[in-house]
Amino acid sequence: MSRQIGKKLIQWSTTRTKSTEELVKNLTVPLKEHEQPLRILTSEEKKEAVRLKMKEIEHMKGEPPFFDMFMREHTYLRISLTEKCNFRCLYCMPAEGVPLKPKDKMLTNEEVLRLVRLFASHGIDKVRLTGGEPTIRKDIVQIVEGIATTPGIKDVGITTNGLVLPRFLPDLRNAGLTKINISIDSLEKRKFAMMTRRDGFDKVWKSIELAMSYFPKVKLNVVVIRNQNENEIVDFINLTENRNLDIRFIEFMPFGGNEFKNDQFYGYREMLNLIVEKFGEDVIRLSDSPNDTTKAYKIQGFQGQFGFITSMSDHFCNTCNRLRITADGNLKVCLHGNSEVSLRDKLRGGDSDEQLSKIIQKAVNNKKARHAGMDALKNLPNRPMILIGEYSQTPVLTHVDSNGHATQVDVSHKPINIRTAVAKGTIILTSEISNRISENTIKKGDVLTVAKIASIMGAKQVANLIPLCHPIRLDFVDTVFEHDLSNTQLHCVSTARCGGNTGVEMEALTACTIALLTVYDMCKAISQKMTITNIHLVHKSGGKTTYNIDNENQI
């Protein structure tokens, strides 16, 4: 029997048996398009490249595709329909869940479909619906039907946990659903319940069997976590022997709230090593489509296949063609990026399709060549995975609007409270300066009294000094000093307080800074060998959050 199965990239020698190490090495040769560094284009180079590219694209509908500065064309849109989920998976969200936004902050059916039509006019031809859990959305069948009938859309997929899928699946298929991914991280009931924090294995497996009767191929998503479910990898592979399943092993990724730890990470090469140890030379590397996120394999003679989504250990950013819209209407150009633009606000503000297109293209222009590495990602702020669909503040940066421009925060809706902030700093003096301040013999006058007055005056000028700060009617500002003669240091503590709807942290920090600068100015004739250091906030209260450090509440 010929061993030419699928589009094999690797031909195995029959003259000798290769070691596991040799097999894995051959099976993990990266695709050249993922190895080559991306070259960023200048604005003029990009304009010319887009012009030439547009001539080559047969499916143009009058609107240019969304190209980034690396000439990646975006044809795939993922839309989260809800932040809610009936599972609490370890890798997706905290055990206690996440704060959910009000219903009126979520995209409506009509808004989802308008965005799909807009993206489709720019060449998007594949849409996948995610959550949360998308089957929680009551109008999901109508949304699928609306997307499937949108000119230019070829594929409509859904990623689901399968818990309540059977009640929707027939109608979804009739509405135009073409692809389905079902998440299942363990084939053992007990472990399944532990990883999802819910007892639903039987219902999910029933959904998988039902889906196989409706679709020629069903994809199963398996997030692999060390010491949790890596010992089931071969069991999942065995499912493909007589079933046309595509098992996708996903590397555990850091997201907000999932408490990612390096020792939980189980890379795809380790997974593949387990599989090769079991199946040897029957492991076949298949060819990947240009924009695939999955490295595809199969076992010789098995009906289905399997693959690895290697976001952490072997990124595929060079060929990324995906854009994401969160349930609350924010556009994310990268799954692991924390930069977001609110399309919802623009829709509700009356922006035209042309205006929306410009906003989207501007966001796409800012897409980076690749996301950060694993060690950096775990320390970067990002939404919990459930809120992405596969921080939302709008926008994520509070002093930046949805177009990326500087803006002052609207505090008109905030409650009026007594708000207090305390800042602390130090100036390191010379011995002579320290002694003369103590003796009050500085020629320019009483250093500490002048510095105190200067700090109060400085706090009152914050709105004039820092562009995006609000003018505040201060109720109290005070600065006190602690003189450490033995170490020739002068410590400064400034307190600011107001009854208002925004905090006074900047006023306290400014008061402290101005006080120390005044000390420097009054003493520099003696010596300029002084160092201002360690200016920091030690307390804030009265607002949405309370902050304390060093057990210093207020002075």
Coordinates of C-alpha atoms in Angstrom, one line a residue:
M1 CA 0.0 0.0 0.0
S2 CA 1.3 3.4 -0.9
R3 CA 2.3 5.6 2.0
Q4 CA 1.3 8.8 0.1
I5 CA -1.5 10.0 2.4
G6 CA -2.7 13.6 2.4
K7 CA -0.1 16.2 1.5
K8 CA 2.9 14.7 3.2
L9 CA 5.9 16.9 3.8
I10 CA 8.1 14.2 5.2
Q11 CA 8.9 10.9 3.4
W12 CA 10.1 8.2 5.8
S13 CA 13.0 5.9 5.0
T14 CA 12.1 2.2 5.1
T15 CA 15.7 1.1 5.3
R16 CA 16.1 1.7 9.1
T17 CA 14.1 2.7 12.1
K18 CA 14.7 6.3 13.2
S19 CA 15.0 7.2 16.9
T20 CA 12.3 9.2 18.6
E21 CA 14.6 12.2 18.7
E22 CA 15.3 12.0 14.9
L23 CA 11.6 11.7 14.1
V24 CA 10.6 14.7 16.3
K25 CA 13.4 16.8 14.7
N26 CA 12.1 16.0 11.2
L27 CA 8.5 16.6 12.2
T28 CA 9.1 20.0 13.8
V29 CA 10.9 21.7 10.9
P30 CA 9.3 25.2 10.9
L31 CA 7.7 26.5 7.7
K32 CA 9.8 29.0 5.9
E33 CA 7.1 31.7 6.1
H34 CA 7.2 31.4 9.9
E35 CA 11.0 31.6 10.0
Q36 CA 11.6 34.6 7.8
P37 CA 11.7 38.0 9.7
L38 CA 9.0 40.4 8.7
R39 CA 10.1 43.7 7.2
I40 CA 8.2 46.8 8.2
L41 CA 7.4 49.1 5.3
T42 CA 7.4 52.8 5.2
S43 CA 4.1 54.5 4.6
E44 CA 5.0 55.1 1.0
E45 CA 6.2 51.5 0.4
K46 CA 3.0 50.2 2.0
K47 CA 0.8 52.5 -0.3
E48 CA 2.5 51.1 -3.3
A49 CA 2.4 47.5 -2.1
V50 CA -1.4 47.8 -1.4
R51 CA -2.0 49.4 -4.8
L52 CA -0.2 46.5 -6.5
K53 CA -1.9 43.9 -4.3
M54 CA -5.3 45.2 -5.0
K55 CA -4.8 44.5 -8.7
E56 CA -4.1 40.9 -7.9
I57 CA -7.1 40.3 -5.7
E58 CA -10.0 38.9 -7.7
H59 CA -12.5 39.1 -4.8
M60 CA -12.2 42.8 -4.4
K61 CA -15.7 44.4 -3.9
G62 CA -14.7 48.1 -4.1
E63 CA -13.1 48.4 -0.7
P64 CA -9.4 47.7 0.0
P65 CA -8.5 44.8 2.3
F66 CA -7.2 45.5 5.8
F67 CA -3.4 45.3 5.4
D68 CA -1.0 45.9 8.3
M69 CA 2.4 47.5 7.9
F70 CA 3.9 44.1 7.2
M71 CA 1.5 43.5 4.3
R72 CA -0.5 40.8 6.1
E73 CA -4.0 40.7 4.6
H74 CA -6.7 40.1 7.2
T75 CA -9.5 37.8 6.0
Y76 CA -10.6 36.1 9.2
L77 CA -12.8 37.8 11.9
R78 CA -13.6 36.3 15.3
I79 CA -16.5 37.8 17.2
S80 CA -17.3 37.2 20.9
L81 CA -21.1 37.1 21.4
T82 CA -21.1 37.2 25.2
E83 CA -18.9 37.4 28.2
K84 CA -21.0 34.8 30.1
C85 CA -20.1 31.1 30.3
N86 CA -21.6 28.1 32.0
F87 CA -18.1 26.6 32.7
R88 CA -15.2 28.0 34.8
C89 CA -12.2 26.5 33.0
L90 CA -8.8 26.8 34.8
Y91 CA -7.0 28.4 31.9
C92 CA -9.8 30.8 30.9
M93 CA -11.1 32.6 34.0
P94 CA -10.8 32.9 37.8
A95 CA -12.8 30.4 39.9
E96 CA -15.0 33.2 41.1
G97 CA -15.8 34.3 37.6
V98 CA -15.3 37.8 36.2
P99 CA -17.2 41.1 36.5
L100 CA -19.7 41.2 33.6
K101 CA -20.7 44.4 31.9
P102 CA -24.4 45.4 31.6
K103 CA -26.4 44.1 28.7
D104 CA -26.6 47.6 27.1
K105 CA -22.8 47.6 26.8
M106 CA -22.9 44.4 24.6
L107 CA -23.1 44.5 20.9
T108 CA -26.7 44.0 19.6
N109 CA -27.7 41.6 16.9
E110 CA -27.9 44.5 14.4
E111 CA -24.6 45.9 15.4
V112 CA -22.9 42.5 15.0
L113 CA -24.3 42.1 11.5
R114 CA -23.5 45.7 10.5
L115 CA -19.8 45.1 11.5
V116 CA -19.8 41.8 9.6
R117 CA -21.1 43.5 6.4
L118 CA -18.4 46.2 6.8
F119 CA -15.6 43.7 7.3
A120 CA -16.8 41.5 4.5
S121 CA -16.7 44.5 2.1
H122 CA -13.0 44.7 2.9
G123 CA -12.3 41.0 2.1
I124 CA -13.1 39.2 5.3
D125 CA -14.6 35.9 4.2
K126 CA -14.4 33.8 7.3
V127 CA -16.2 34.5 10.6
R128 CA -16.0 32.5 13.8
L129 CA -18.3 33.1 16.8
T130 CA -16.9 32.7 20.3
G131 CA -17.7 33.8 23.8
G132 CA -17.7 33.3 26.7
E133 CA -20.0 30.6 25.6
P134 CA -21.8 31.7 22.4
T135 CA -24.7 29.3 22.8
I136 CA -25.8 31.4 25.8
R137 CA -26.7 34.1 23.4
K138 CA -30.5 33.6 22.7
D139 CA -30.3 35.1 19.2
I140 CA -27.4 33.0 18.0
V141 CA -29.3 31.3 15.3
Q142 CA -30.4 34.6 13.8
I143 CA -26.9 35.9 14.0
V144 CA -25.5 32.9 12.2
E145 CA -28.1 33.2 9.5
G146 CA -27.4 36.9 9.1
I147 CA -23.6 36.3 8.7
A148 CA -24.1 33.3 6.4
T149 CA -26.2 35.4 4.0
T150 CA -23.7 38.3 4.0
P151 CA -22.1 38.7 0.5
G152 CA -18.5 37.6 0.5
I153 CA -18.7 35.3 3.6
K154 CA -17.7 31.7 2.8
D155 CA -17.4 30.1 6.2
V156 CA -19.2 30.6 9.5
G157 CA -17.8 28.7 12.5
I158 CA -18.5 28.5 16.2
T159 CA -16.3 27.6 19.1
T160 CA -18.4 26.1 22.0
N161 CA -18.0 24.1 25.1
G162 CA -20.9 21.9 23.9
L163 CA -22.8 21.8 27.2
V164 CA -26.1 23.0 25.6
L165 CA -25.2 22.6 22.0
P166 CA -27.8 19.9 21.0
R167 CA -30.8 22.2 21.5
F168 CA -29.3 24.6 18.9
L169 CA -27.3 22.5 16.5
P170 CA -30.0 21.5 13.9
D171 CA -31.1 25.1 13.6
L172 CA -27.5 26.4 13.4
R173 CA -26.7 24.0 10.6
N174 CA -29.8 25.0 8.7
A175 CA -28.9 28.7 9.3
G176 CA -25.6 28.3 7.5
L177 CA -23.1 27.2 10.1
T178 CA -20.2 25.5 8.3
K179 CA -17.6 24.6 10.9
I180 CA -17.6 23.7 14.6
N181 CA -15.0 23.5 17.3
I182 CA -15.8 21.9 20.6
S183 CA -13.6 22.3 23.7
I184 CA -12.9 19.2 25.8
D185 CA -9.8 19.1 27.9
S186 CA -10.1 15.6 29.4
L187 CA -11.7 12.3 28.5
E188 CA -11.9 11.4 32.2
K189 CA -15.1 12.6 34.0
R190 CA -13.4 13.4 37.2
K191 CA -10.6 15.4 35.6
F192 CA -13.0 17.1 33.2
A193 CA -15.0 18.3 36.2
M194 CA -11.8 19.5 37.9
M195 CA -10.6 21.4 34.8
T196 CA -13.9 23.0 34.0
R197 CA -15.1 23.3 37.6
R198 CA -18.4 21.8 36.3
D199 CA -19.8 18.3 35.9
G200 CA -20.7 18.2 32.3
F201 CA -18.7 15.5 30.5
D202 CA -21.6 13.3 29.4
K203 CA -23.4 16.3 27.8
V204 CA -20.3 17.5 26.0
W205 CA -19.5 14.1 24.6
K206 CA -23.1 13.8 23.4
S207 CA -22.6 17.1 21.6
I208 CA -19.5 15.8 19.9
E209 CA -21.2 12.7 18.7
L210 CA -24.2 14.8 17.4
A211 CA -21.9 17.3 15.7
M212 CA -20.1 14.4 13.8
S213 CA -23.5 13.5 12.3
Y214 CA -24.0 17.0 11.0
F215 CA -20.5 18.0 9.8
P216 CA -17.9 16.1 7.8
K217 CA -15.2 17.1 10.2
V218 CA -15.4 18.3 13.8
K219 CA -12.5 20.0 15.6
L220 CA -11.8 19.3 19.3
N221 CA -9.8 21.9 21.3
V222 CA -7.7 20.6 24.1
V223 CA -5.7 23.0 26.3
V224 CA -2.7 21.0 27.7
I225 CA -1.5 21.8 31.2
R226 CA 1.4 20.0 32.8
N227 CA 0.4 17.6 35.6
Q228 CA -3.2 18.0 34.6
N229 CA -3.9 16.3 31.3
E230 CA -0.7 15.7 29.3
N231 CA -1.1 11.9 30.1
E232 CA -4.2 11.9 27.9
I233 CA -2.6 13.1 24.7
V234 CA -2.3 9.6 23.2
D235 CA -5.9 8.8 24.3
F236 CA -7.1 11.9 22.3
I237 CA -5.0 10.7 19.3
N238 CA -6.7 7.3 19.4
L239 CA -10.1 9.1 19.0
T240 CA -9.0 9.9 15.4
E241 CA -8.6 6.2 14.4
N242 CA -12.2 5.7 13.3
R243 CA -13.6 9.2 13.6
N244 CA -13.0 12.2 11.3
L245 CA -12.0 14.4 14.2
D246 CA -9.3 17.0 14.2
I247 CA -7.8 17.2 17.6
R248 CA -6.1 20.5 18.3
F249 CA -3.7 20.5 21.3
I250 CA -3.3 24.1 22.5
E251 CA -0.4 25.3 24.5
F252 CA -1.4 26.9 27.9
M253 CA -1.3 30.6 27.5
P254 CA -1.1 33.4 30.1
F255 CA -4.3 35.6 30.3
G256 CA -5.7 37.8 33.0
G257 CA -6.8 35.8 36.0
N258 CA -5.7 32.3 34.9
E259 CA -2.7 32.3 37.3
F260 CA -0.3 31.0 34.6
K261 CA 2.9 29.5 35.9
N262 CA 5.9 28.4 33.8
D263 CA 6.0 24.9 35.4
Q264 CA 2.4 24.3 34.0
F265 CA 3.5 24.9 30.5
Y266 CA 3.7 21.8 28.2
G267 CA 5.2 22.7 24.8
Y268 CA 4.2 21.1 21.5
R269 CA 7.5 19.4 21.0
E270 CA 7.0 17.6 24.3
M271 CA 3.5 16.6 23.2
L272 CA 4.8 15.4 19.8
N273 CA 7.6 13.4 21.6
L274 CA 4.9 11.5 23.5
I275 CA 3.0 10.7 20.3
V276 CA 6.1 9.6 18.4
E277 CA 7.2 7.3 21.2
K278 CA 3.8 5.6 20.8
F279 CA 3.3 5.6 17.0
G280 CA 6.8 5.9 15.7
E281 CA 7.2 6.4 11.9
D282 CA 3.4 6.3 11.5
V283 CA 3.3 9.9 12.5
I284 CA 2.9 12.0 9.3
R285 CA 3.4 15.7 9.0
L286 CA 0.7 17.2 6.8
S287 CA 0.9 20.5 4.9
D288 CA -0.6 23.6 6.4
S289 CA -2.6 26.2 4.6
P290 CA -0.9 29.7 4.4
N291 CA -2.8 31.1 7.4
D292 CA -3.2 28.0 9.6
T293 CA -2.6 28.4 13.3
T294 CA -2.3 24.6 13.7
K295 CA 0.7 22.5 12.8
A296 CA -1.1 19.5 11.3
Y297 CA -0.3 15.8 11.6
K298 CA -2.0 12.4 11.4
I299 CA -1.3 8.8 12.2
Q300 CA -0.8 6.5 9.2
G301 CA -4.1 4.7 8.5
F302 CA -6.2 6.8 10.9
Q303 CA -9.3 8.5 9.6
G304 CA -8.9 11.8 11.5
Q305 CA -5.9 14.0 12.2
F306 CA -4.4 16.2 15.0
G307 CA -2.3 19.3 15.4
F308 CA -0.8 21.8 17.7
I309 CA -1.5 25.5 18.3
T310 CA 1.9 26.7 19.4
S311 CA 1.4 30.4 20.3
M312 CA 4.0 30.2 23.0
S313 CA 6.8 28.0 21.8
D314 CA 6.7 28.6 18.0
H315 CA 4.6 31.6 17.0
F316 CA 2.8 31.8 13.7
C317 CA 2.6 35.6 13.7
N318 CA 4.1 36.1 10.3
T319 CA 1.0 34.7 8.6
C320 CA -1.6 36.0 11.0
N321 CA -4.8 37.1 9.2
R322 CA -7.1 37.4 12.2
L323 CA -8.9 40.3 13.8
R324 CA -11.1 40.0 16.9
I325 CA -14.2 41.9 18.2
T326 CA -15.0 41.5 21.9
A327 CA -18.6 41.1 23.2
D328 CA -18.6 44.7 24.3
G329 CA -17.5 45.9 20.8
N330 CA -13.8 46.4 21.1
L331 CA -11.5 45.6 18.2
K332 CA -8.4 43.6 19.1
V333 CA -5.8 43.2 16.3
C334 CA -3.8 40.6 18.4
L335 CA -5.1 38.0 20.8
H336 CA -2.2 38.8 23.2
G337 CA -2.2 42.5 22.8
N338 CA -3.9 44.8 25.3
S339 CA -4.6 47.6 22.8
E340 CA -8.3 47.9 21.9
V341 CA -10.5 50.3 20.0
S342 CA -14.3 50.6 20.7
L343 CA -16.3 50.1 17.6
R344 CA -19.4 50.0 19.7
D345 CA -19.0 53.6 20.7
K346 CA -18.4 54.6 17.1
L347 CA -21.5 52.7 15.9
R348 CA -23.7 54.3 18.5
G349 CA -22.1 57.7 17.9
G350 CA -23.4 57.7 14.3
D351 CA -20.1 57.0 12.5
S352 CA -20.5 56.1 8.8
D353 CA -19.0 52.9 7.3
E354 CA -16.3 55.0 5.8
Q355 CA -15.4 56.4 9.2
L356 CA -15.4 53.0 10.8
S357 CA -13.2 51.6 8.0
K358 CA -10.6 54.3 8.6
I359 CA -10.6 53.6 12.4
I360 CA -10.2 49.8 11.8
Q361 CA -7.4 50.4 9.3
K362 CA -5.6 52.7 11.7
A363 CA -5.8 50.0 14.4
V364 CA -4.5 47.4 11.9
N365 CA -1.6 49.6 11.0
N366 CA -0.5 49.4 14.6
K367 CA -0.4 45.6 14.7
K368 CA 3.0 44.4 15.7
A369 CA 5.2 42.0 13.9
R370 CA 4.6 39.4 16.6
H371 CA 3.4 39.2 20.2
A372 CA 5.7 39.1 23.1
G373 CA 7.3 35.9 24.4
M374 CA 5.9 33.8 27.2
D375 CA 7.8 35.4 30.0
A376 CA 6.7 38.9 28.9
L377 CA 3.1 37.9 28.3
K378 CA 2.5 36.6 31.8
N379 CA 3.4 40.0 33.1
L380 CA 1.4 42.1 30.6
P381 CA -2.1 43.3 31.4
N382 CA -4.8 41.6 29.2
R383 CA -8.3 40.5 29.6
P384 CA -9.2 37.1 31.0
M385 CA -9.5 34.7 28.1
I386 CA -13.3 34.5 28.5
L387 CA -13.6 38.3 27.8
I388 CA -11.6 38.0 24.6
G389 CA -13.4 35.1 23.1
E390 CA -10.9 32.5 22.5
Y391 CA -9.4 44.7 30.4
S392 CA -12.3 45.8 28.8
Q393 CA -11.9 49.3 29.6
T394 CA -12.9 51.4 26.7
P395 CA -10.2 52.3 25.8
V396 CA -7.7 50.3 27.8
L397 CA -5.6 53.4 28.3
T398 CA -7.8 55.8 30.2
H399 CA -6.2 59.0 28.8
V400 CA -6.4 57.8 25.2
D401 CA -9.6 57.8 23.1
S402 CA -10.7 55.1 20.7
N403 CA -8.7 56.8 17.9
G404 CA -5.5 56.7 19.9
H405 CA -5.6 60.4 20.7
A406 CA -4.9 62.0 24.1
T407 CA -8.1 62.8 26.0
Q408 CA -9.2 63.9 29.4
V409 CA -11.2 61.4 31.4
D410 CA -14.9 62.2 31.9
V411 CA -15.4 62.3 35.7
S412 CA -18.9 63.8 35.7
H413 CA -20.5 60.5 36.6
K414 CA -18.2 59.8 39.5
P415 CA -19.5 60.2 43.1
I416 CA -18.3 63.2 45.2
N417 CA -16.3 61.8 48.1
I418 CA -13.6 63.0 50.5
R419 CA -10.4 62.0 48.6
T420 CA -6.9 61.9 50.2
A421 CA -3.5 61.2 48.8
V422 CA -0.1 61.1 50.4
A423 CA 3.3 61.2 48.6
K424 CA 6.8 60.9 50.0
G425 CA 10.3 61.7 48.7
T426 CA 13.8 62.3 49.8
I427 CA 16.7 64.7 49.0
I428 CA 20.2 63.5 49.8
L429 CA 22.3 66.4 51.1
T430 CA 26.0 67.1 51.7
S431 CA 27.1 67.2 55.4
E432 CA 27.5 71.0 55.3
I433 CA 24.0 71.6 53.7
S434 CA 22.4 69.2 56.2
N435 CA 24.0 71.0 59.2
R436 CA 23.2 74.5 57.9
I437 CA 19.5 73.5 57.3
S438 CA 19.4 72.2 60.8
E439 CA 20.9 75.4 62.2
N440 CA 18.7 77.6 59.9
T441 CA 21.7 79.5 58.6
I442 CA 21.1 79.2 54.8
K443 CA 21.6 82.7 53.3
K444 CA 18.4 82.5 51.2
G445 CA 16.3 82.1 54.3
D446 CA 14.3 79.4 56.2
V447 CA 14.6 76.5 53.8
L448 CA 11.8 74.3 55.2
T449 CA 9.3 77.1 55.6
V450 CA 9.8 78.3 52.0
A451 CA 9.7 74.7 50.7
K452 CA 6.4 74.1 52.5
I453 CA 4.8 77.2 51.0
A454 CA 6.2 76.3 47.6
S455 CA 4.7 72.8 47.9
I456 CA 1.2 74.2 48.6
M457 CA 1.4 76.6 45.7
G458 CA 2.6 73.8 43.4
A459 CA -0.3 71.5 44.3
K460 CA -2.7 74.3 43.3
Q461 CA -1.1 74.5 39.8
V462 CA -1.3 70.8 38.8
A463 CA -4.1 71.4 36.2
N464 CA -1.9 74.1 34.6
L465 CA 1.2 71.9 34.6
I466 CA -0.1 68.5 33.6
P467 CA -2.4 68.7 30.5
L468 CA -4.9 66.0 31.2
C469 CA -5.5 66.7 34.9
H470 CA -8.7 68.2 36.1
P471 CA -8.8 71.5 38.0
I472 CA -9.5 70.7 41.6
R473 CA -10.7 72.8 44.6
L474 CA -8.3 71.6 47.2
D475 CA -9.5 71.5 50.8
F476 CA -6.2 70.8 52.3
V477 CA -2.5 70.6 51.4
D478 CA 0.3 70.2 53.8
T479 CA 4.0 69.2 53.7
V480 CA 6.1 68.0 56.6
F481 CA 9.8 67.2 56.8
E482 CA 11.9 64.6 58.7
H483 CA 15.5 65.6 58.9
D484 CA 17.9 62.6 59.2
L485 CA 21.1 64.3 60.3
S486 CA 23.1 61.1 60.7
N487 CA 22.6 60.2 57.0
T488 CA 22.4 63.8 55.7
Q489 CA 18.9 63.1 54.2
L490 CA 15.8 65.2 54.3
H491 CA 12.5 63.3 53.9
C492 CA 9.4 65.0 52.7
V493 CA 5.8 63.9 53.1
S494 CA 3.0 65.8 51.3
T495 CA -0.8 65.3 51.9
A496 CA -3.6 66.6 49.6
R497 CA -7.3 66.3 50.3
C498 CA -10.5 67.4 48.5
G499 CA -14.2 66.8 48.4
G500 CA -14.7 66.0 44.7
N501 CA -15.2 63.4 42.0
T502 CA -11.6 62.7 41.1
G503 CA -8.5 61.8 43.0
V504 CA -5.7 64.1 44.3
E505 CA -2.7 61.8 43.7
M506 CA -1.0 64.2 41.3
E507 CA -1.5 67.1 43.7
A508 CA 0.3 65.2 46.5
L509 CA 3.1 64.1 44.2
T510 CA 3.5 67.6 42.8
A511 CA 3.6 69.1 46.3
C512 CA 6.3 66.7 47.3
T513 CA 8.4 67.3 44.2
I514 CA 8.1 71.1 44.4
A515 CA 9.1 71.0 48.1
L516 CA 12.3 69.0 47.3
L517 CA 13.2 71.2 44.3
T518 CA 12.8 74.3 46.5
V519 CA 15.2 72.8 49.0
Y520 CA 17.7 72.1 46.1
D521 CA 17.3 75.7 44.8
M522 CA 17.9 77.3 48.2
C523 CA 21.0 75.2 48.9
K524 CA 22.7 74.9 45.5
A525 CA 25.0 77.9 46.2
I526 CA 26.7 75.8 48.8
S527 CA 26.9 72.6 46.7
Q528 CA 25.1 71.0 43.8
K529 CA 26.0 67.5 45.0
M530 CA 22.4 66.8 46.1
T531 CA 20.2 64.0 44.8
I532 CA 16.4 64.0 44.8
T533 CA 15.1 60.5 44.9
N534 CA 12.3 58.0 45.6
I535 CA 9.3 60.3 45.1
H536 CA 6.3 58.0 45.3
L537 CA 2.7 57.7 46.3
V538 CA 2.2 56.0 49.7
H539 CA -1.6 56.4 50.2
K540 CA -4.8 57.2 48.3
S541 CA -8.4 56.8 49.5
G542 CA -11.9 57.9 48.8
G543 CA -12.1 56.8 45.2
K544 CA -12.8 53.5 43.4
T545 CA -9.7 51.9 44.9
T546 CA -7.7 52.4 48.1
Y547 CA -3.9 52.2 48.0
N548 CA -1.4 52.0 50.9
I549 CA 2.3 51.3 51.0
D550 CA 4.8 51.0 53.9
N551 CA 1.8 51.1 56.4
E552 CA 1.6 54.8 55.9
N553 CA -2.0 55.9 55.7
Q554 CA -1.7 59.7 56.2
I555 CA 0.4 62.2 58.0

